[in-house]
Amino acid sequence: MCGIVAYIGPRQAYPIILKGLKRLEYRGYDSAGVALLNSGLKVYKKKGKVADLEETLVGKDLHATIGIGHTRWATHGEPSDRNAHPHVSANGKLSMIHNGIIENYGQLKQELENKGYTFSSDTDTEILLKFIEDIQINNKSGLEEAVRIALKRVVGAYVIVIIDEDNPDTLIAARKGSPLVIGIGKGEHFLASDATPIIEYTKEVVYVNDYELAIIKSDELILKNLGNEKVTPFIQKLDLELAAIEKGGYDHFMLKEIFEQPDTIFDCLRGRLDAEAGTITMAGVQNHIEQFKNANRIIIIACGTSWHAGLIAEYIFEELCRTPVEVEYASEFRYRNPVIHKGDVIIAISQSGETADTIVAIEKAKEHGAFIFGVVNAVGSSIARISHAGAYTHAGPEIGVASTKAFTGQLVVLMMIALKVAIEKKTIDQKRYLHLLNELQELPDKITLMLREKDAIRAVANKYKDATDSLYLGRGYNFPVALEGALKLKEISYIHAEGYPAAEMKHGPIALVQETLPVVFVATKDSYHEKIVSNIQEIKARKGKVIAVITAGDEIITKMADDVISVPEADEIVAPVLSTIPMQLLAYYIGVAKGYDVDKPRNLAKSVTVE
Ligand code: M6R
């Protein structure tokens, strides 16, 4: 949450920061601001999106070769001009941007108020900045030392970047729990929450680690730990192209990302799955195969859409590997006193690799000696780095706030892991194993086919766009798909949507069913088909409107449902990858028909780096 950008070097900082903020807007869009140093500190901030800030700055003198910028997802204090970052110290010389949450802000604020400080915002950020300033004044220390002392007192998560009017050739940055990437150019440095604002200038980057402080000049980068010892920066080459983070002719990133799925699934399978040879090559799994084979239990931890991927994986691992699986919300797991044994395998699933709750849950499981396997999309992200082993989903950057291609990538990776473990464990016979490899291999073509149904799905979306409530129902492997469909609709169209196991519906939610209630059934042909047909009848008997996602050619459901969306035939284990796509398109087209900004739905942020 919150995007930060900073620049120091020979170029004009403002255009670089502005462009960077636009790229990071997916992380929060409640307000935006910049601070520039050029014979004095100039700070500009505005409630709303980056474009609103840009508009107010037309005609202003924005010349500066050092600056910081921020796009906010509000935590402390409502979205407003005064709560927008950057914040300024009491003496007006320091300016700071922050991503994260300072948990002991109340205590720090009290200490500062006792000394006579006042505050012009409701943010924890302003408190931290004034706390740093106070140390700087009282200890007569330099800014670097003051930051170090202050951060030792801070409880919470942060990335901060500070500029100082008295030191206009230096940026000071620090990280704990929120991401910070530094791009290394020729005589210049770029800082950002992820690599997207950086790639068009340089591909050489350093991912700053927790408890590290960076002292950055145009031509120098010094990393230190909080004990003031130097740390050697680990310079990596970015494997990312500019085209991957642009819309490429689509109206929205979300639509582009939905349509990329044949390619992202292909990339996910490439070099791993060889259906002819009957092999799955995944070094992360192979190197730890005994752990997987002997696991007493697999615990999957994740949030949101990634949690839904975990639920589908639960069905698959239990079916194919005969290993008990528990799927946990990371936010609950981290605060429970969970029973974790040394032999447990933890699979942590995350698109961003930066979700705060998932990171802390991993750390907790690690303390108990569990083996952590990360299924992550963002290469080099925190979760990728703190896991013992892992597999990337290779879906490429996902910019739309609603997760789409990352989810199907997660499913495919999890399916491959389950198959690899099952064949090693001998809990699957060779014939079924080979059949499932073929089914996985055929997915990109089947997705291409199904995306051709987009106009039919748009027509369904237009028919139901004015609904105020909806139910999403599925059974077995398709139950989590129903949950995911409901989440997508809520996020993008603001229509209340509830996902339920179809049979559970009669234990309560059926009371909602009436003529105006659309009920989306995920009802592809699988071992639950007959049962779900009965559930559809139960809804029809109460005059609910049924939209059914079916396997192409399913005459039975076609006759019963008000609207059907067909997906190609597939084995029930891989079918969720296909049945998810109509859910994504339905939500997308309803959101667009209602005139909403589907890439930046209200109140949300792509990367939830606060708990
Ligand atoms: O980056 P992660 O996969 O860890 O994120 C988890 C959730 O925040 C995320 O899936 C969220 O629910 C999405 N907005 C869903 O579309």
XYZ file of C-alpha atoms and ligand atoms in Angstrom:
627
model
C 0.000 0.000 0.000
C 1.206 3.458 -0.878
C 3.705 3.950 -3.646
C 6.939 5.825 -3.180
C 9.323 7.216 -5.790
C 12.489 9.284 -5.431
C 15.239 10.515 -7.707
C 18.693 12.020 -7.366
C 20.978 12.750 -10.306
C 21.512 15.162 -13.181
C 18.025 14.953 -14.710
C 14.889 16.836 -13.761
C 13.345 14.891 -10.895
C 9.688 15.908 -11.266
C 8.881 14.207 -14.605
C 10.581 11.002 -13.412
C 8.698 11.062 -10.118
C 5.369 11.872 -11.768
C 5.686 9.026 -14.275
C 6.768 6.690 -11.490
C 3.785 7.630 -9.342
C 1.454 6.879 -12.245
C 2.990 3.419 -12.500
C 2.627 2.870 -8.760
C -0.877 4.227 -8.496
C -2.186 0.664 -8.236
C -0.736 0.694 -4.711
C -3.033 3.470 -3.535
C -4.801 6.461 -5.011
C -6.276 8.463 -2.140
C -3.842 11.356 -2.569
C -0.499 12.152 -4.163
C 2.353 14.542 -3.550
C 5.926 15.528 -4.362
C 8.705 17.355 -2.539
C 11.529 18.927 -4.513
C 14.756 20.555 -3.405
C 15.965 23.524 -5.410
C 17.200 26.476 -3.379
C 14.762 25.464 -0.687
C 12.150 22.796 -0.107
C 8.951 22.854 -2.154
C 6.111 20.477 -1.287
C 2.966 19.981 -3.362
C 0.191 17.558 -2.456
C -3.378 16.920 -3.375
C -6.241 14.632 -2.458
C -7.200 12.296 -5.316
C -5.253 10.634 -8.073
C -1.842 11.496 -9.462
C -3.524 13.211 -12.430
C -5.242 15.617 -9.992
C -1.877 16.557 -8.532
C -0.386 16.968 -12.004
C -3.177 19.327 -12.993
C -2.598 21.605 -9.998
C 1.119 21.797 -10.765
C 0.798 23.081 -14.315
C 2.741 26.338 -14.620
C 4.669 25.898 -11.342
C 8.454 26.047 -11.185
C 9.291 22.411 -10.615
C 12.967 22.503 -11.452
C 15.010 20.238 -9.194
C 17.373 17.319 -9.576
C 16.435 15.693 -6.281
C 12.930 14.881 -5.139
C 10.515 12.429 -3.544
C 6.940 11.484 -4.442
C 4.127 9.477 -2.888
C 0.760 8.008 -3.810
C -1.270 7.147 -0.735
C -3.574 4.429 0.526
C -4.931 5.977 3.695
C -4.291 4.301 7.043
C -4.075 7.066 9.651
C -6.353 9.921 8.703
C -8.884 10.340 5.907
C -7.792 10.992 2.336
C -7.239 14.763 2.219
C -4.691 17.354 1.132
C -3.324 17.730 4.653
C -2.897 13.983 5.216
C -1.200 13.535 1.844
C 2.545 12.869 1.790
C 5.255 14.194 1.710
C 5.150 15.556 5.248
C 7.377 18.332 6.520
C 9.294 18.697 9.811
C 8.515 21.462 12.303
C 11.488 23.531 11.147
C 10.405 23.122 7.524
C 13.722 21.640 6.434
C 13.018 17.904 6.241
C 10.438 16.222 4.081
C 9.510 12.544 4.214
C 7.411 9.938 2.416
C 6.384 6.713 4.109
C 4.775 3.407 3.186
C 3.648 1.258 6.115
C 2.262 1.754 9.595
C 3.967 3.034 12.728
C 2.170 1.046 15.417
C 3.525 2.939 18.436
C 2.703 6.322 16.908
C 0.455 7.180 19.876
C 3.293 6.901 22.361
C 5.722 8.818 20.140
C 3.119 11.526 19.585
C 2.569 11.905 23.326
C 6.312 12.312 23.900
C 6.500 14.949 21.186
C 3.416 16.797 22.435
C 4.971 16.948 25.901
C 7.851 18.783 24.263
C 5.509 21.236 22.566
C 5.281 19.771 19.072
C 2.027 20.233 17.182
C 0.775 18.329 14.166
C -0.874 19.468 10.994
C -2.040 16.029 9.837
C -3.555 12.888 11.348
C -0.798 10.671 10.030
C 1.693 8.415 11.774
C 4.200 9.636 9.165
C 4.281 13.209 10.419
C 4.854 11.870 13.949
C 7.805 9.756 12.840
C 9.325 12.655 10.906
C 9.056 15.019 13.883
C 10.442 12.299 16.136
C 13.479 12.075 13.846
C 13.775 15.871 13.810
C 13.622 15.998 17.590
C 16.458 13.477 17.909
C 18.470 15.400 15.333
C 18.095 18.623 17.337
C 18.611 17.156 20.819
C 21.474 14.805 19.982
C 23.044 17.386 17.683
C 23.520 14.414 15.358
C 23.385 14.306 11.610
C 20.171 13.191 9.922
C 21.516 9.702 9.226
C 22.259 9.092 12.899
C 18.893 10.550 13.948
C 17.052 8.235 11.549
C 18.937 5.242 12.895
C 18.142 6.113 16.524
C 14.496 6.813 15.717
C 13.985 3.575 13.815
C 15.246 1.556 16.753
C 12.246 2.920 18.689
C 9.728 2.301 15.930
C 7.304 -0.605 16.111
C 5.653 -1.343 12.789
C 6.440 -1.443 9.127
C 7.967 1.224 6.977
C 9.798 2.352 3.974
C 10.794 5.974 4.439
C 12.665 8.372 2.194
C 13.778 11.766 3.514
C 15.226 14.855 1.880
C 16.927 17.615 3.834
C 17.149 21.248 2.760
C 20.542 21.526 4.506
C 21.872 18.511 2.636
C 20.525 18.822 -0.899
C 22.798 16.172 -2.413
C 21.615 13.236 -0.287
C 18.542 11.035 0.050
C 18.148 8.891 3.141
C 15.955 5.813 2.953
C 15.210 2.874 5.221
C 13.087 -0.221 5.140
C 11.380 -2.684 7.430
C 8.504 -4.778 6.181
C 7.604 -2.690 3.102
C 9.377 -2.952 -0.244
C 12.124 -0.649 -1.536
C 14.041 -0.995 -4.777
C 16.968 1.247 -5.730
C 17.822 1.581 -9.419
C 21.449 2.305 -10.185
C 22.025 4.572 -13.177
C 25.118 6.371 -14.428
C 25.610 9.097 -11.842
C 21.996 8.846 -10.709
C 19.744 6.764 -8.466
C 16.059 5.934 -8.611
C 14.049 4.687 -5.643
C 10.631 3.071 -5.807
C 8.254 0.610 -4.171
C 8.714 -1.741 -7.106
C 10.815 -1.818 -10.234
C 8.187 -0.454 -12.641
C 9.142 3.245 -12.310
C 12.794 2.305 -12.773
C 13.031 -0.054 -15.747
C 13.076 2.542 -18.471
C 16.192 4.136 -16.942
C 18.229 1.196 -15.694
C 18.020 -2.553 -15.227
C 20.492 -2.673 -12.374
C 18.730 -2.707 -9.037
C 19.274 -3.350 -5.368
C 16.425 -4.693 -3.222
C 16.922 -3.131 0.202
C 16.471 -5.576 3.085
C 14.680 -5.086 6.380
C 16.557 -2.995 8.950
C 18.796 -1.463 6.288
C 19.420 2.232 5.829
C 20.489 3.677 2.475
C 22.465 6.896 2.112
C 22.173 7.860 -1.519
C 23.952 10.522 -3.540
C 23.963 10.851 -7.341
C 27.069 8.737 -7.683
C 27.153 6.808 -4.424
C 24.998 4.266 -2.645
C 25.900 3.284 0.894
C 23.884 0.619 2.683
C 24.153 0.181 6.434
C 22.350 -1.835 9.057
C 20.804 -0.153 12.074
C 24.024 -0.890 13.970
C 25.826 1.532 11.583
C 27.824 -1.243 9.896
C 28.204 -1.126 6.131
C 26.385 -3.784 4.096
C 27.496 -4.655 0.563
C 24.631 -3.883 -1.865
C 23.628 -6.944 -3.880
C 23.103 -5.637 -7.429
C 20.657 -7.638 -9.555
C 19.635 -7.388 -13.223
C 15.926 -6.807 -13.798
C 14.239 -9.327 -16.053
C 11.368 -7.043 -17.051
C 10.443 -5.202 -20.248
C 8.642 -1.871 -20.449
C 5.872 -3.352 -22.649
C 4.891 -5.674 -19.820
C 3.751 -2.734 -17.700
C 1.883 -0.798 -20.382
C -1.731 -1.246 -21.508
C -0.812 -2.291 -25.056
C -4.028 -1.053 -26.683
C -6.468 -2.451 -24.109
C -8.909 -0.122 -22.329
C -7.786 -1.344 -18.936
C -4.942 -3.315 -17.399
C -7.508 -5.748 -16.012
C -8.769 -6.619 -19.503
C -5.232 -6.872 -20.841
C -4.297 -9.189 -18.002
C -7.365 -11.395 -18.541
C -6.476 -11.700 -22.218
C -2.832 -12.438 -21.447
C -3.776 -15.692 -19.733
C -3.078 -18.057 -22.635
C 0.464 -16.641 -22.673
C 0.967 -16.462 -18.927
C -0.153 -20.072 -18.476
C 2.094 -21.098 -21.349
C 5.013 -19.276 -19.685
C 4.194 -20.915 -16.386
C 4.313 -24.384 -17.957
C 7.283 -23.679 -20.216
C 10.452 -25.519 -19.277
C 8.608 -27.307 -16.484
C 5.963 -29.556 -17.909
C 6.788 -32.061 -20.640
C 3.672 -34.113 -21.294
C 5.356 -36.385 -23.836
C 8.222 -37.273 -21.541
C 5.826 -37.409 -18.595
C 7.962 -35.056 -16.497
C 7.566 -31.971 -14.375
C 10.782 -30.086 -13.705
C 10.591 -27.810 -10.677
C 13.899 -27.484 -8.892
C 12.332 -25.947 -5.787
C 10.096 -28.999 -5.351
C 12.652 -31.585 -6.448
C 15.280 -30.289 -4.002
C 12.827 -30.714 -1.141
C 10.859 -33.689 -2.386
C 11.387 -35.698 0.802
C 9.864 -32.875 2.835
C 6.811 -32.847 0.577
C 6.526 -36.646 0.479
C 6.849 -37.045 4.227
C 4.822 -34.024 5.243
C 2.277 -34.899 7.906
C 0.374 -31.854 6.845
C 0.487 -29.033 4.359
C -0.596 -25.636 5.666
C -1.390 -23.050 3.025
C -1.274 -19.399 4.074
C -2.437 -16.516 1.911
C -4.889 -13.634 1.650
C -7.693 -12.679 -0.738
C -7.546 -14.207 -4.184
C -4.361 -16.086 -3.299
C -6.282 -17.700 -0.431
C -8.859 -18.898 -2.947
C -6.051 -20.497 -4.963
C -5.036 -22.200 -1.716
C -8.554 -23.598 -1.240
C -8.487 -25.173 -4.697
C -5.034 -26.561 -3.915
C -6.460 -28.161 -0.774
C -8.847 -30.256 -2.865
C -6.081 -31.125 -5.322
C -3.358 -32.058 -2.820
C -5.718 -34.168 -0.740
C -7.020 -35.938 -3.839
C -3.691 -36.517 -5.559
C -1.126 -36.682 -2.730
C -3.309 -37.945 0.127
C -1.705 -35.364 2.432
C -3.995 -33.463 4.822
C -4.155 -29.787 3.960
C -5.254 -26.765 5.959
C -5.819 -23.405 4.321
C -5.409 -20.406 6.583
C -5.984 -16.707 6.253
C -2.511 -15.309 6.970
C -4.072 -12.525 9.032
C -5.652 -15.055 11.419
C -2.781 -17.527 11.431
C -0.271 -14.888 12.558
C -2.225 -14.007 15.689
C -3.389 -17.496 16.673
C -1.181 -19.833 18.566
C -1.128 -22.359 15.736
C 0.112 -25.878 16.217
C 3.012 -26.208 13.791
C 5.307 -29.220 13.738
C 8.777 -29.431 12.309
C 7.608 -31.788 9.566
C 4.842 -29.470 8.365
C 5.173 -27.933 4.941
C 3.917 -24.379 4.657
C 2.952 -23.135 1.229
C 2.681 -19.336 1.155
C 0.872 -17.951 -1.876
C 1.139 -14.331 -2.947
C 1.012 -12.359 -6.166
C 2.891 -9.344 -4.867
C 5.158 -11.207 -2.473
C 4.782 -8.190 -0.186
C 1.526 -8.845 1.684
C 2.269 -7.918 5.298
C 0.060 -10.562 6.926
C 1.517 -13.341 4.793
C 5.070 -12.229 5.540
C 4.505 -12.245 9.308
C 2.679 -15.598 9.131
C 5.705 -17.058 7.319
C 8.036 -15.703 9.971
C 5.882 -17.254 12.665
C 5.885 -20.646 10.964
C 9.645 -20.395 10.474
C 10.117 -19.857 14.204
C 8.430 -23.245 14.717
C 10.865 -24.889 12.330
C 8.449 -25.393 9.436
C 9.651 -25.612 5.854
C 8.314 -22.669 3.799
C 7.586 -22.988 0.109
C 6.621 -19.738 -1.638
C 4.336 -19.554 -4.661
C 4.941 -15.991 -5.732
C 4.495 -13.868 -8.827
C 6.696 -10.822 -8.161
C 10.272 -11.874 -8.774
C 12.686 -10.881 -6.009
C 9.871 -9.844 -3.653
C 10.054 -10.245 0.119
C 8.143 -13.552 0.252
C 10.283 -14.984 -2.542
C 13.346 -14.098 -0.517
C 12.249 -15.297 2.905
C 10.899 -18.671 1.728
C 13.190 -21.709 1.942
C 12.258 -22.682 -1.598
C 9.585 -21.807 -4.086
C 8.175 -21.572 -7.571
C 7.342 -18.423 -9.455
C 4.027 -18.158 -11.282
C 5.652 -16.238 -14.163
C 2.482 -14.257 -14.902
C 4.442 -11.012 -15.382
C 3.567 -7.731 -13.666
C -0.086 -7.573 -12.636
C -1.158 -3.941 -12.470
C -4.983 -4.132 -12.294
C -5.901 -4.146 -8.617
C -8.178 -7.161 -9.120
C -6.015 -10.229 -9.424
C -6.688 -12.247 -12.580
C -3.736 -13.780 -14.427
C -1.789 -14.217 -11.185
C -4.614 -16.393 -9.810
C -4.682 -18.780 -12.770
C -0.872 -18.879 -12.655
C -1.030 -19.838 -8.972
C -3.474 -22.634 -9.785
C -1.236 -24.050 -12.482
C 1.871 -23.945 -10.279
C 0.013 -25.604 -7.410
C -1.343 -28.286 -9.745
C 2.159 -29.033 -11.021
C 3.533 -29.266 -7.471
C 0.733 -31.645 -6.457
C 1.292 -33.823 -9.515
C 5.029 -33.953 -8.979
C 4.649 -34.907 -5.330
C 1.894 -37.432 -6.128
C 3.939 -39.275 -8.751
C 6.960 -39.397 -6.415
C 4.772 -40.527 -3.547
C 3.020 -43.040 -5.823
C -0.400 -41.793 -4.793
C -1.436 -41.332 -8.431
C -1.324 -43.953 -11.166
C 0.745 -43.287 -14.280
C -2.268 -43.154 -16.588
C -4.054 -40.427 -14.614
C -0.787 -38.570 -14.128
C -0.106 -38.470 -17.873
C -3.712 -37.530 -18.581
C -3.458 -34.560 -16.198
C -0.163 -33.438 -17.730
C -1.895 -33.356 -21.095
C -4.825 -31.474 -19.630
C -2.468 -28.841 -18.239
C -0.646 -28.568 -21.538
C -3.906 -27.960 -23.389
C -4.936 -25.077 -21.122
C -3.478 -22.168 -23.161
C -5.410 -23.240 -26.282
C -8.601 -23.800 -24.324
C -8.300 -20.371 -22.704
C -7.842 -18.797 -26.135
C -11.061 -20.510 -27.242
C -12.966 -19.392 -24.215
C -11.857 -15.781 -24.498
C -13.716 -15.740 -27.827
C -16.908 -15.891 -25.719
C -16.248 -12.371 -24.460
C -19.180 -10.750 -26.287
C -21.619 -13.296 -24.894
C -20.292 -12.596 -21.408
C -20.551 -8.851 -21.971
C -24.231 -9.335 -22.947
C -24.866 -11.215 -19.685
C -23.053 -8.465 -17.786
C -25.235 -5.769 -19.330
C -28.364 -7.733 -18.424
C -27.486 -7.988 -14.718
C -25.471 -4.818 -14.145
C -28.184 -3.144 -12.070
C -28.486 -5.951 -9.537
C -27.725 -4.907 -5.976
C -26.952 -8.387 -4.603
C -25.840 -11.704 -6.017
C -24.949 -15.227 -4.990
C -22.099 -17.297 -6.411
C -22.381 -21.046 -5.905
C -20.184 -24.011 -6.734
C -19.270 -27.455 -5.421
C -15.972 -29.282 -5.042
C -13.159 -27.747 -7.068
C -15.605 -25.109 -8.270
C -16.614 -23.923 -4.798
C -13.493 -21.738 -4.386
C -14.033 -20.543 -7.966
C -17.441 -19.273 -6.818
C -15.761 -17.462 -3.905
C -13.295 -15.905 -6.304
C -16.102 -14.883 -8.693
C -17.930 -13.158 -5.834
C -14.772 -11.358 -4.716
C -14.108 -10.112 -8.265
C -17.645 -8.754 -8.576
C -17.489 -6.985 -5.200
C -14.124 -5.411 -5.944
C -14.881 -4.125 -9.415
C -18.611 -3.387 -9.538
C -19.386 -2.719 -5.833
C -22.327 -5.136 -6.103
C -22.777 -7.190 -2.968
C -21.822 -10.758 -3.851
C -21.587 -13.811 -1.632
C -19.843 -17.034 -2.511
C -21.106 -20.283 -0.981
C -20.824 -24.017 -1.431
C -23.944 -24.732 -3.508
C -25.337 -27.282 -1.039
C -24.792 -24.989 1.940
C -27.063 -22.437 0.296
C -30.158 -24.072 1.741
C -28.838 -23.576 5.262
C -29.453 -19.844 5.118
C -28.684 -17.850 1.966
C -31.677 -19.370 0.155
C -33.774 -16.915 2.154
C -32.391 -14.196 -0.136
C -33.595 -15.853 -3.324
C -36.285 -13.989 -5.245
C -36.923 -12.860 -8.799
C -34.407 -10.027 -8.644
C -31.482 -12.084 -7.317
C -28.912 -13.260 -9.887
C -27.330 -16.548 -8.814
C -24.142 -17.497 -10.617
C -23.548 -21.247 -10.653
C -20.096 -22.589 -11.481
C -21.399 -25.872 -12.815
C -18.920 -27.453 -15.208
C -19.145 -31.220 -15.782
C -17.481 -32.969 -12.869
C -18.261 -35.530 -10.217
C -20.669 -33.093 -8.549
C -22.659 -32.344 -11.689
C -25.884 -34.142 -10.774
C -25.860 -32.561 -7.355
C -25.424 -29.061 -8.666
C -28.238 -29.598 -11.164
C -30.496 -30.188 -8.129
C -29.215 -26.994 -6.520
C -30.052 -25.051 -9.692
C -33.563 -26.473 -9.567
C -33.901 -25.304 -5.974
C -33.089 -21.742 -7.047
C -35.347 -21.872 -10.090
C -38.222 -23.125 -7.926
C -37.878 -19.873 -5.960
C -37.762 -17.745 -9.122
C -34.095 -16.757 -8.760
C -32.260 -15.825 -11.957
C -29.640 -18.446 -12.807
C -26.448 -17.641 -14.727
C -24.544 -20.882 -15.176
C -20.964 -21.454 -16.226
C -21.179 -24.826 -17.939
C -19.102 -27.220 -19.973
C -19.810 -26.616 -23.673
C -22.681 -28.826 -24.827
C -24.336 -29.274 -21.427
C -27.981 -29.467 -22.572
C -29.384 -30.197 -19.122
C -28.268 -26.962 -17.497
C -28.779 -24.930 -20.673
C -32.495 -25.784 -20.488
C -32.771 -24.770 -16.835
C -30.658 -21.626 -16.609
C -31.634 -18.107 -17.623
C -28.193 -17.527 -19.120
C -25.259 -19.834 -19.745
C -21.583 -19.214 -20.408
C -19.711 -22.181 -21.870
C -16.164 -23.239 -21.197
C -14.270 -26.022 -23.012
C -14.407 -29.516 -21.538
C -11.597 -30.295 -19.079
C -10.722 -32.696 -16.283
C -12.275 -31.495 -13.018
C -8.827 -30.891 -11.500
C -7.786 -28.344 -14.124
C -11.300 -27.020 -14.855
C -11.084 -24.197 -12.242
C -8.516 -22.443 -14.437
C -11.127 -22.265 -17.201
C -14.237 -21.606 -15.114
C -12.520 -18.661 -13.386
C -12.140 -16.692 -16.608
C -15.879 -16.008 -17.169
C -16.015 -14.793 -13.543
C -13.255 -12.299 -14.305
C -14.905 -11.088 -17.515
C -18.357 -10.837 -15.938
C -17.027 -8.636 -13.128
C -14.984 -6.586 -15.584
C -17.848 -5.876 -17.984
C -20.286 -5.067 -15.157
C -17.752 -2.653 -13.620
C -17.187 -0.977 -16.984
C -20.933 -0.803 -17.719
C -21.413 0.969 -14.393
C -18.706 3.453 -15.327
C -16.239 2.511 -12.594
C -12.472 2.686 -12.701
C -11.934 -1.072 -12.774
C -8.156 -0.845 -12.534
C -8.359 1.219 -9.374
C -11.482 0.227 -7.464
C -12.373 2.400 -4.511
C -10.689 1.818 -1.142
C -8.442 -0.945 -2.480
C -4.747 -1.197 -3.183
C -2.830 -3.803 -5.078
C -0.192 -4.575 -2.558
C -1.418 -4.754 1.029
C 1.721 -3.972 2.964
C -0.125 -3.047 6.148
C -1.860 -5.547 8.388
O -0.286 -10.039 -3.398
P -1.116 -11.065 -2.701
O -1.512 -12.197 -3.571
O -0.505 -11.539 -1.410
O -2.451 -10.279 -2.312
C -3.486 -10.867 -1.592
C -4.752 -10.057 -1.700
O -4.549 -8.771 -1.192
C -5.247 -9.952 -3.136
O -5.426 -11.198 -3.715
C -6.576 -9.170 -3.189
O -7.587 -9.912 -2.583
C -6.903 -8.823 -4.639
N -7.381 -7.472 -4.717
C -7.919 -9.707 -5.235
O -8.303 -9.332 -6.514
